[in-house]
Short mmCIF file of C-alpha atoms in Angstrom, two decimals:
data_model
loop_
_atom_site.label_atom_id
_atom_site.label_comp_id
_atom_site.label_asym_id
_atom_site.label_seq_id
_atom_site.Cartn_x
_atom_site.Cartn_y
_atom_site.Cartn_z
CA MET A 657 158.92 81.17 209.64
CA ASN A 658 158.90 84.57 211.23
CA LEU A 659 157.29 87.54 209.47
CA THR A 660 160.42 88.70 207.65
CA GLU A 661 161.30 85.19 206.48
CA ARG A 662 157.76 84.73 205.24
CA PHE A 663 157.85 87.97 203.27
CA LEU A 664 161.23 87.12 201.70
CA LYS A 665 159.86 83.75 200.64
CA TYR A 666 156.71 85.26 199.13
CA VAL A 667 158.53 87.76 196.93
CA SER A 668 160.35 84.87 195.26
CA PHE A 669 157.07 84.03 193.46
CA ASP A 670 156.62 85.82 190.15
CA THR A 671 153.00 86.96 190.28
CA GLN A 672 152.79 89.91 187.90
CA SER A 673 149.28 90.31 186.55
CA ASN A 674 148.63 90.86 182.84
CA GLU A 675 145.59 92.77 181.61
CA THR A 676 145.86 91.38 178.07
CA THR A 677 145.07 87.73 178.85
CA ASN A 678 141.33 88.11 179.61
CA VAL A 679 141.37 85.17 182.04
CA THR A 680 141.33 85.02 185.85
CA PRO A 681 143.92 84.68 187.20
CA SER A 682 145.64 86.56 184.42
CA THR A 683 148.96 84.76 185.00
CA SER A 684 149.87 81.25 186.14
CA GLY A 685 152.32 82.50 188.76
CA GLN A 686 149.46 83.73 190.92
CA ARG A 687 148.02 80.21 191.14
CA LEU A 688 151.41 78.74 192.02
CA PHE A 689 151.67 81.25 194.85
CA ALA A 690 148.11 80.55 196.01
CA GLU A 691 148.71 76.79 196.03
CA ALA A 692 151.80 77.29 198.19
CA LEU A 693 149.73 79.40 200.58
CA VAL A 694 147.08 76.69 200.82
CA GLN A 695 149.70 74.23 202.01
CA GLU A 696 151.06 76.74 204.50
CA LEU A 697 147.62 77.59 205.89
CA GLN A 698 146.82 73.88 206.29
CA GLU A 699 150.03 73.43 208.27
CA LEU A 700 149.07 76.38 210.47
CA GLY A 701 145.74 74.72 211.25
CA LEU A 702 143.30 77.12 209.61
CA GLU A 703 139.86 75.85 208.64
CA ASP A 704 137.48 76.07 205.66
CA LEU A 705 140.26 76.46 203.11
CA THR A 706 139.01 77.06 199.60
CA LEU A 707 140.92 77.91 196.43
CA ASP A 708 138.54 78.30 193.51
CA ASP A 709 139.12 78.03 189.78
CA HIS A 710 139.76 81.77 189.56
CA CYS A 711 142.39 81.79 192.29
CA TYR A 712 140.41 83.33 195.14
CA LEU A 713 141.79 81.82 198.34
CA MET A 714 139.77 81.96 201.58
CA ALA A 715 140.35 80.47 205.03
CA THR A 716 139.05 80.71 208.61
CA LEU A 717 140.60 81.07 212.03
CA LEU A 718 137.86 79.81 214.34
CA ALA A 719 136.75 81.82 217.36
CA ASN A 720 138.27 80.93 220.72
CA THR A 721 135.60 82.71 222.76
CA THR A 722 131.94 82.11 223.55
CA LYS A 723 131.19 85.81 223.17
CA SER A 724 129.07 86.93 220.25
CA VAL A 725 131.78 88.67 218.20
CA PRO A 726 131.13 89.99 214.68
CA VAL A 727 132.88 88.01 211.96
CA ILE A 728 135.48 90.20 210.26
CA GLY A 729 137.94 89.59 207.47
CA PHE A 730 141.39 90.61 206.27
CA ILE A 731 142.20 90.73 202.56
CA ALA A 732 145.38 91.10 200.49
CA HIS A 733 146.17 90.47 196.84
CA LEU A 734 148.42 87.88 195.25
CA ASP A 735 149.58 89.78 192.17
CA THR A 736 152.23 92.40 191.69
CA SER A 737 152.13 95.32 189.28
CA PRO A 738 152.74 94.82 185.57
CA ASP A 739 154.62 98.14 185.62
CA MET A 740 157.93 96.38 186.32
CA SER A 741 159.22 92.83 186.39
CA GLY A 742 158.59 90.74 189.49
CA LYS A 743 160.61 87.78 188.19
CA GLU A 744 163.66 86.60 190.13
CA VAL A 745 163.34 89.27 192.79
CA LYS A 746 166.53 89.45 194.85
CA PRO A 747 165.62 91.22 198.09
CA ARG A 748 168.30 92.38 200.48
CA ILE A 749 168.13 93.51 204.11
CA VAL A 750 170.27 96.54 204.86
CA GLN A 751 170.92 98.28 208.17
CA TYR A 752 170.25 101.84 207.12
CA THR A 753 172.72 104.35 208.51
CA GLY A 754 171.72 107.26 206.29
CA GLY A 755 172.74 108.46 202.85
CA ASP A 756 172.56 106.52 199.62
CA ILE A 757 171.83 102.80 199.28
CA VAL A 758 173.50 101.25 196.25
CA LEU A 759 170.98 98.85 194.76
CA SER A 760 173.08 97.89 191.74
CA GLU A 761 176.70 98.92 191.53
CA GLU A 762 176.99 97.55 188.01
CA GLN A 763 174.03 99.53 186.70
CA LYS A 764 174.63 102.50 189.00
CA ILE A 765 171.13 102.32 190.50
CA ILE A 766 170.92 104.17 193.81
CA LEU A 767 168.15 104.60 196.36
CA SER A 768 168.86 108.09 197.63
CA PRO A 769 167.21 110.39 200.18
CA ARG A 770 167.78 113.20 197.68
CA MET A 771 165.11 111.56 195.52
CA PHE A 772 163.18 109.86 198.32
CA PRO A 773 163.51 112.04 201.45
CA GLU A 774 161.28 109.70 203.48
CA LEU A 775 164.31 107.42 203.80
CA GLU A 776 165.68 109.74 206.46
CA LYS A 777 162.87 108.65 208.81
CA TYR A 778 164.33 105.15 208.92
CA VAL A 779 167.94 105.78 209.92
CA GLY A 780 168.93 103.01 212.32
CA GLU A 781 166.32 100.56 210.99
CA GLU A 782 166.51 97.46 208.83
CA LEU A 783 165.15 98.01 205.33
CA ILE A 784 164.30 95.39 202.73
CA VAL A 785 165.31 96.68 199.29
CA THR A 786 165.63 95.40 195.72
CA ASP A 787 168.73 94.80 193.61
CA GLY A 788 167.55 97.58 191.29
CA THR A 789 166.42 95.33 188.45
CA THR A 790 162.91 94.40 189.65
CA LEU A 791 160.20 95.67 191.91
CA LEU A 792 160.16 94.25 195.45
CA GLY A 793 156.56 93.05 195.63
CA ALA A 794 155.62 94.50 199.01
CA ASP A 795 152.45 95.55 197.20
CA ASP A 796 150.94 93.31 198.29
CA LYS A 797 153.01 90.38 199.51
CA ALA A 798 153.68 92.41 202.63
CA GLY A 799 149.92 92.35 203.21
CA VAL A 800 149.76 88.59 202.65
CA ALA A 801 152.67 88.03 205.04
CA SER A 802 151.19 90.37 207.66
CA ILE A 803 147.83 88.59 207.66
CA ILE A 804 149.19 85.05 207.74
CA SER A 805 151.74 85.88 210.43
CA ALA A 806 148.95 87.45 212.50
CA MET A 807 146.88 84.27 212.19
CA GLN A 808 149.92 82.20 213.19
CA TYR A 809 150.45 84.41 216.25
CA LEU A 810 146.82 84.12 217.33
CA LYS A 811 146.94 80.33 216.96
CA ALA A 812 150.05 80.27 219.15
CA HIS A 813 148.53 82.60 221.79
CA PRO A 814 145.07 81.28 222.71
CA GLU A 815 145.03 83.62 225.69
CA ILE A 816 144.15 86.40 223.21
CA GLU A 817 140.39 86.19 222.82
CA HIS A 818 139.03 86.69 219.32
CA GLY A 819 135.96 85.90 217.27
CA LYS A 820 135.83 84.08 213.98
CA ILE A 821 138.25 85.60 211.50
CA ARG A 822 138.13 85.16 207.75
CA ILE A 823 141.08 85.83 205.46
CA ALA A 824 141.15 86.09 201.67
CA PHE A 825 143.79 86.53 198.99
CA THR A 826 142.68 87.76 195.58
CA PRO A 827 144.16 87.75 192.07
CA ASP A 828 144.61 90.61 189.62
CA GLU A 829 144.08 93.60 191.91
CA GLU A 830 146.76 95.55 190.06
CA ILE A 831 144.81 95.42 186.80
CA GLY A 832 141.52 96.40 188.44
CA ARG A 833 139.93 92.95 188.51
CA GLY A 834 140.61 91.82 192.05
CA ALA A 835 137.00 91.98 193.17
CA ASP A 836 135.42 90.81 189.91
CA LEU A 837 134.68 87.28 191.11
CA PHE A 838 134.96 87.74 194.88
CA ASP A 839 132.10 85.91 196.62
CA VAL A 840 131.07 88.27 199.42
CA ASP A 841 128.36 85.90 200.69
CA THR A 842 130.78 82.99 200.96
CA PHE A 843 133.32 85.20 202.73
CA GLY A 844 130.60 85.85 205.29
CA CYS A 845 131.90 88.91 207.14
CA GLU A 846 130.20 91.98 208.52
CA TRP A 847 133.14 94.07 207.39
CA GLY A 848 136.76 93.64 206.41
CA TYR A 849 140.10 95.39 206.02
CA THR A 850 142.41 95.26 203.06
CA VAL A 851 146.03 95.21 204.16
CA ASP A 852 147.34 97.00 201.11
CA GLY A 853 148.41 100.45 202.25
CA GLY A 854 151.79 102.13 202.20
CA ARG A 855 153.77 103.89 204.90
CA LEU A 856 153.50 103.17 208.61
CA GLY A 857 150.16 104.32 210.05
CA GLU A 858 148.14 104.76 206.87
CA LEU A 859 144.43 104.20 207.42
CA GLU A 860 142.30 104.90 204.40
CA PHE A 861 138.59 104.89 203.68
CA GLU A 862 138.55 107.34 200.76
CA ASN A 863 139.88 106.47 197.34
CA PHE A 864 139.71 107.72 193.79
CA ASN A 865 136.77 107.21 191.51
CA ALA A 866 138.51 105.50 188.62
CA ALA A 867 138.04 104.88 184.91
CA SER A 868 140.13 103.94 181.91
CA ALA A 869 139.88 105.56 178.48
CA LYS A 870 141.30 104.13 175.28
CA ILE A 871 141.20 106.53 172.33
CA LEU A 872 141.74 105.10 168.84
CA PHE A 873 142.77 107.23 165.84
CA LYS A 874 142.47 106.18 162.20
CA GLY A 875 144.62 107.85 159.60
CA ARG A 876 145.11 107.65 155.84
CA ASN A 877 148.52 106.63 154.61
CA VAL A 878 149.72 107.52 151.13
CA HIS A 879 153.19 107.98 149.69
CA PRO A 880 154.68 111.11 151.30
CA GLY A 881 155.75 112.38 147.90
CA THR A 882 152.12 112.70 146.82
CA ALA A 883 150.55 113.24 150.24
CA LYS A 884 149.37 116.83 149.95
CA ASP A 885 145.69 117.15 150.93
CA LYS A 886 145.41 113.37 151.14
CA MET A 887 147.43 112.03 154.07
CA VAL A 888 145.94 111.94 157.56
CA ASN A 889 148.62 111.01 160.10
CA ALA A 890 147.00 109.15 163.00
CA SER A 891 150.03 109.65 165.23
CA LEU A 892 149.78 113.42 164.80
CA LEU A 893 146.07 113.29 165.64
CA ALA A 894 146.97 111.47 168.85
CA MET A 895 149.61 114.06 169.72
CA GLN A 896 147.15 116.88 169.10
CA PHE A 897 144.51 115.20 171.25
CA ALA A 898 146.97 114.71 174.13
CA SER A 899 147.88 118.41 173.97
CA TRP A 900 144.24 119.39 174.55
CA LEU A 901 144.02 117.76 177.97
CA PRO A 902 144.92 120.10 180.86
CA ALA A 903 148.64 119.78 181.64
CA ASN A 904 148.10 120.78 185.28
CA GLN A 905 145.91 117.70 185.74
CA ARG A 906 148.67 115.14 185.28
CA PRO A 907 149.89 112.98 188.19
CA GLU A 908 153.21 114.83 188.43
CA HIS A 909 151.34 118.08 189.14
CA THR A 910 148.66 116.86 191.57
CA GLU A 911 148.38 115.81 195.21
CA LYS A 912 145.90 115.13 198.02
CA TYR A 913 142.35 115.35 196.64
CA GLU A 914 143.35 116.56 193.19
CA GLY A 915 142.42 114.27 190.31
CA PHE A 916 144.28 113.63 187.09
CA TYR A 917 144.49 112.22 183.59
CA HIS A 918 147.42 109.79 183.33
CA LEU A 919 148.67 108.68 179.92
CA ILE A 920 149.86 105.12 180.51
CA GLN A 921 150.36 103.89 176.95
CA MET A 922 150.61 105.22 173.42
CA THR A 923 151.10 103.54 170.05
CA GLY A 924 151.27 105.07 166.64
CA THR A 925 151.82 104.81 162.92
CA VAL A 926 150.49 106.95 160.11
CA GLU A 927 147.60 104.53 159.62
CA GLU A 928 146.52 104.12 163.25
CA ALA A 929 147.38 105.29 166.74
CA SER A 930 146.07 104.93 170.29
CA LEU A 931 146.25 106.68 173.64
CA THR A 932 145.34 104.90 176.87
CA TYR A 933 144.56 107.00 179.93
CA ILE A 934 143.50 106.33 183.46
CA ILE A 935 141.17 108.96 184.89
CA ARG A 936 141.04 109.62 188.62
CA ASP A 937 139.21 111.95 191.00
CA HIS A 938 137.93 111.68 194.58
CA ASP A 939 134.94 113.90 193.82
CA ARG A 940 132.26 112.07 191.82
CA THR A 941 131.10 115.21 190.01
CA LEU A 942 134.64 116.15 188.93
CA PHE A 943 135.21 112.53 187.92
CA GLU A 944 132.20 112.63 185.58
CA GLN A 945 133.38 115.98 184.21
CA LYS A 946 136.78 114.49 183.39
CA LYS A 947 135.18 111.67 181.42
CA ASN A 948 132.90 114.14 179.65
CA LEU A 949 135.89 116.25 178.61
CA ILE A 950 137.49 113.22 176.93
CA GLU A 951 134.27 112.58 174.99
CA MET A 952 133.99 116.26 174.04
CA PHE A 953 137.51 116.24 172.62
CA VAL A 954 136.77 113.06 170.67
CA ALA A 955 133.82 114.83 169.07
CA GLN A 956 136.02 117.86 168.40
CA MET A 957 138.65 115.70 166.71
CA ASN A 958 136.00 114.12 164.51
CA GLU A 959 134.92 117.59 163.39
CA LEU A 960 138.49 118.34 162.33
CA SER A 961 139.07 114.90 160.81
CA PRO A 962 135.75 113.13 160.18
CA GLU A 963 135.31 109.58 161.42
CA SER A 964 138.90 109.44 162.65
CA THR A 965 138.50 109.01 166.39
CA THR A 966 136.67 106.70 168.79
CA VAL A 967 136.87 106.20 172.54
CA GLU A 968 136.03 103.43 174.99
CA ILE A 969 135.64 104.58 178.59
CA ARG A 970 135.27 101.97 181.31
CA ASP A 971 134.54 102.73 184.96
CA GLN A 972 136.79 100.69 187.27
CA TYR A 973 135.78 101.55 190.84
CA TYR A 974 134.28 104.30 192.98
CA ASN A 975 135.12 106.15 196.18
CA MET A 976 134.26 103.85 199.10
CA ARG A 977 133.78 106.79 201.48
CA GLU A 978 130.01 106.86 200.90
CA ILE A 979 129.80 103.21 202.06
CA VAL A 980 132.32 103.19 204.90
CA GLU A 981 131.71 106.59 206.51
CA PRO A 982 128.25 105.70 207.88
CA LYS A 983 129.99 102.80 209.70
CA LYS A 984 132.72 104.92 211.20
CA PHE A 985 133.23 102.51 214.12
CA ILE A 986 135.15 100.33 211.64
CA ILE A 987 137.68 103.14 211.22
CA ASP A 988 137.69 103.92 214.93
CA LEU A 989 138.50 100.28 215.75
CA ALA A 990 141.48 100.22 213.40
CA SER A 991 142.67 103.59 214.65
CA GLU A 992 142.48 102.42 218.27
CA ALA A 993 144.37 99.25 217.38
CA MET A 994 147.17 101.21 215.73
CA THR A 995 147.47 103.52 218.72
CA ALA A 996 147.57 100.52 221.07
CA VAL A 997 150.60 99.06 219.25
CA GLY A 998 152.45 102.38 219.17
CA VAL A 999 151.52 103.61 215.70
CA THR A 1000 150.11 107.06 215.00
CA PRO A 1001 147.17 106.69 212.59
CA ILE A 1002 147.45 108.74 209.40
CA ILE A 1003 143.94 109.03 208.03
CA GLN A 1004 144.15 110.26 204.47
CA PRO A 1005 142.62 109.65 201.04
CA ILE A 1006 144.16 106.93 198.90
CA ARG A 1007 145.57 108.34 195.69
CA GLY A 1008 144.76 105.03 194.08
CA GLY A 1009 142.38 102.18 194.75
CA THR A 1010 142.18 98.82 196.44
CA ASP A 1011 140.01 95.74 196.23
CA GLY A 1012 138.26 97.23 199.26
CA ALA A 1013 136.80 100.05 197.18
CA ARG A 1014 134.83 97.68 194.98
CA LEU A 1015 134.09 95.24 197.81
CA SER A 1016 132.53 98.07 199.78
CA PHE A 1017 130.01 98.61 196.96
CA MET A 1018 129.43 94.84 196.84
CA GLY A 1019 128.25 94.82 200.48
CA LEU A 1020 131.52 94.37 202.37
CA PRO A 1021 132.67 97.68 203.90
CA CYS A 1022 136.41 97.47 203.63
CA PRO A 1023 138.84 100.27 204.56
CA ASN A 1024 142.57 99.90 203.97
CA ILE A 1025 145.41 99.63 206.50
CA PHE A 1026 149.15 100.00 206.03
CA THR A 1027 151.81 97.43 205.22
CA GLY A 1028 154.72 99.83 205.74
CA GLY A 1029 156.04 99.80 202.17
CA HIS A 1030 157.25 102.71 200.05
CA ASN A 1031 157.69 103.42 196.32
CA PHE A 1032 155.49 100.56 195.13
CA HIS A 1033 155.61 99.29 191.53
CA GLY A 1034 159.25 100.04 190.83
CA ARG A 1035 162.91 99.33 191.46
CA TYR A 1036 163.10 101.81 194.35
CA GLU A 1037 160.51 99.98 196.41
CA PHE A 1038 161.49 99.28 200.02
CA ILE A 1039 159.89 98.29 203.30
CA PRO A 1040 161.20 98.81 206.83
CA VAL A 1041 161.11 95.57 208.80
CA ALA A 1042 159.76 97.36 211.88
CA SER A 1043 156.87 98.85 209.88
CA LEU A 1044 155.92 95.44 208.50
CA GLU A 1045 155.89 94.09 212.05
CA LYS A 1046 153.58 96.92 213.14
CA SER A 1047 151.20 96.01 210.34
CA MET A 1048 150.97 92.46 211.67
CA GLN A 1049 150.52 93.73 215.24
CA THR A 1050 147.70 96.00 214.08
CA VAL A 1051 145.82 93.05 212.55
CA ILE A 1052 146.20 91.12 215.81
CA LYS A 1053 145.09 94.07 217.93
CA ILE A 1054 141.98 94.72 215.82
CA THR A 1055 140.76 91.18 216.50
CA GLU A 1056 141.60 91.46 220.20
CA LEU A 1057 139.87 94.81 220.72
CA LEU A 1058 136.78 93.66 218.85
CA ALA A 1059 136.40 90.69 221.18
CA GLN A 1060 136.88 92.90 224.22
CA LYS A 1061 134.18 95.29 223.03
CA SER A 1062 131.68 92.53 222.19
#
């Protein structure tokens, strides 16, 4: 298989993660995908293959040089976002000539540069798109395909000197659990790279500090005809609480280093209601302030309606910059590799997170490099074929340059 064929095969696996199952992997489709990868990696001749009970897959491409080269790793995740279905994905390759791309004529779903102006950069290129009814799954099956295709290329070209290379594919990254059971010692690398970024050239070593907050509201339901001075409507408490949070700190009003509160789920009856937020900020102090504001408003709500409101706040990951920045040569190596294959590095903060953020705090410094994809987690997701190929070439070049410098 070439890189494109491999990617198209991988997106046929339904690997949506599910945060409600409380097991790892959270869905059986991730294991089916991992088992298929094990067979493929065996056929490619990789060594030390392991697939553990929790669906962490690791493998080794042995060094082909006698030089003392640091062992490095490349990591991608098996799951796709629960935000939209990844079942029966029907990808299509289009030669983009500009203008609108009709994803579904029947449902009138259109990928348009009016909504997504970045499309205009890819006129004349092949794009892989969805049929408008599912996500594509480039996040992160493009990363998986890029890494495995790079290993295949290095096996086929022994003239390219490289040290020992470790690769790993993790479950449940999209629900914040990708690094939970990752064995850094077994992986055995001095540093790694997640291949989980977006547009061509992205190179990221800063990410959000992240937490989730679930606020529960208890009401008192009585017959509305006799409700005066008795009824407490939990849904209205939730609406009031949501109105207290700063509207200018929502995702649709923020960019770059600006943090946000993002309401991702709400439920409600008179008797009980809930709001689930994700809280994000690059700055640790502002991050703590955002969490404190939630707790202050919970206390304020309980003053207005005693014993009505509780909150559970759970930290998810932290900004890896403090770990990676002192080892800036890791970034410089990736930047040099991108430049060598004709890609202009775009060093910017991630407005999200990756497994690499948590792995960095677990002892494996792990910045993030691009896959080439756009509009992850939804029906408008697409990836230019040429960008995916550059991702693979960057992985290859990193290993080559490291051996040359050792």
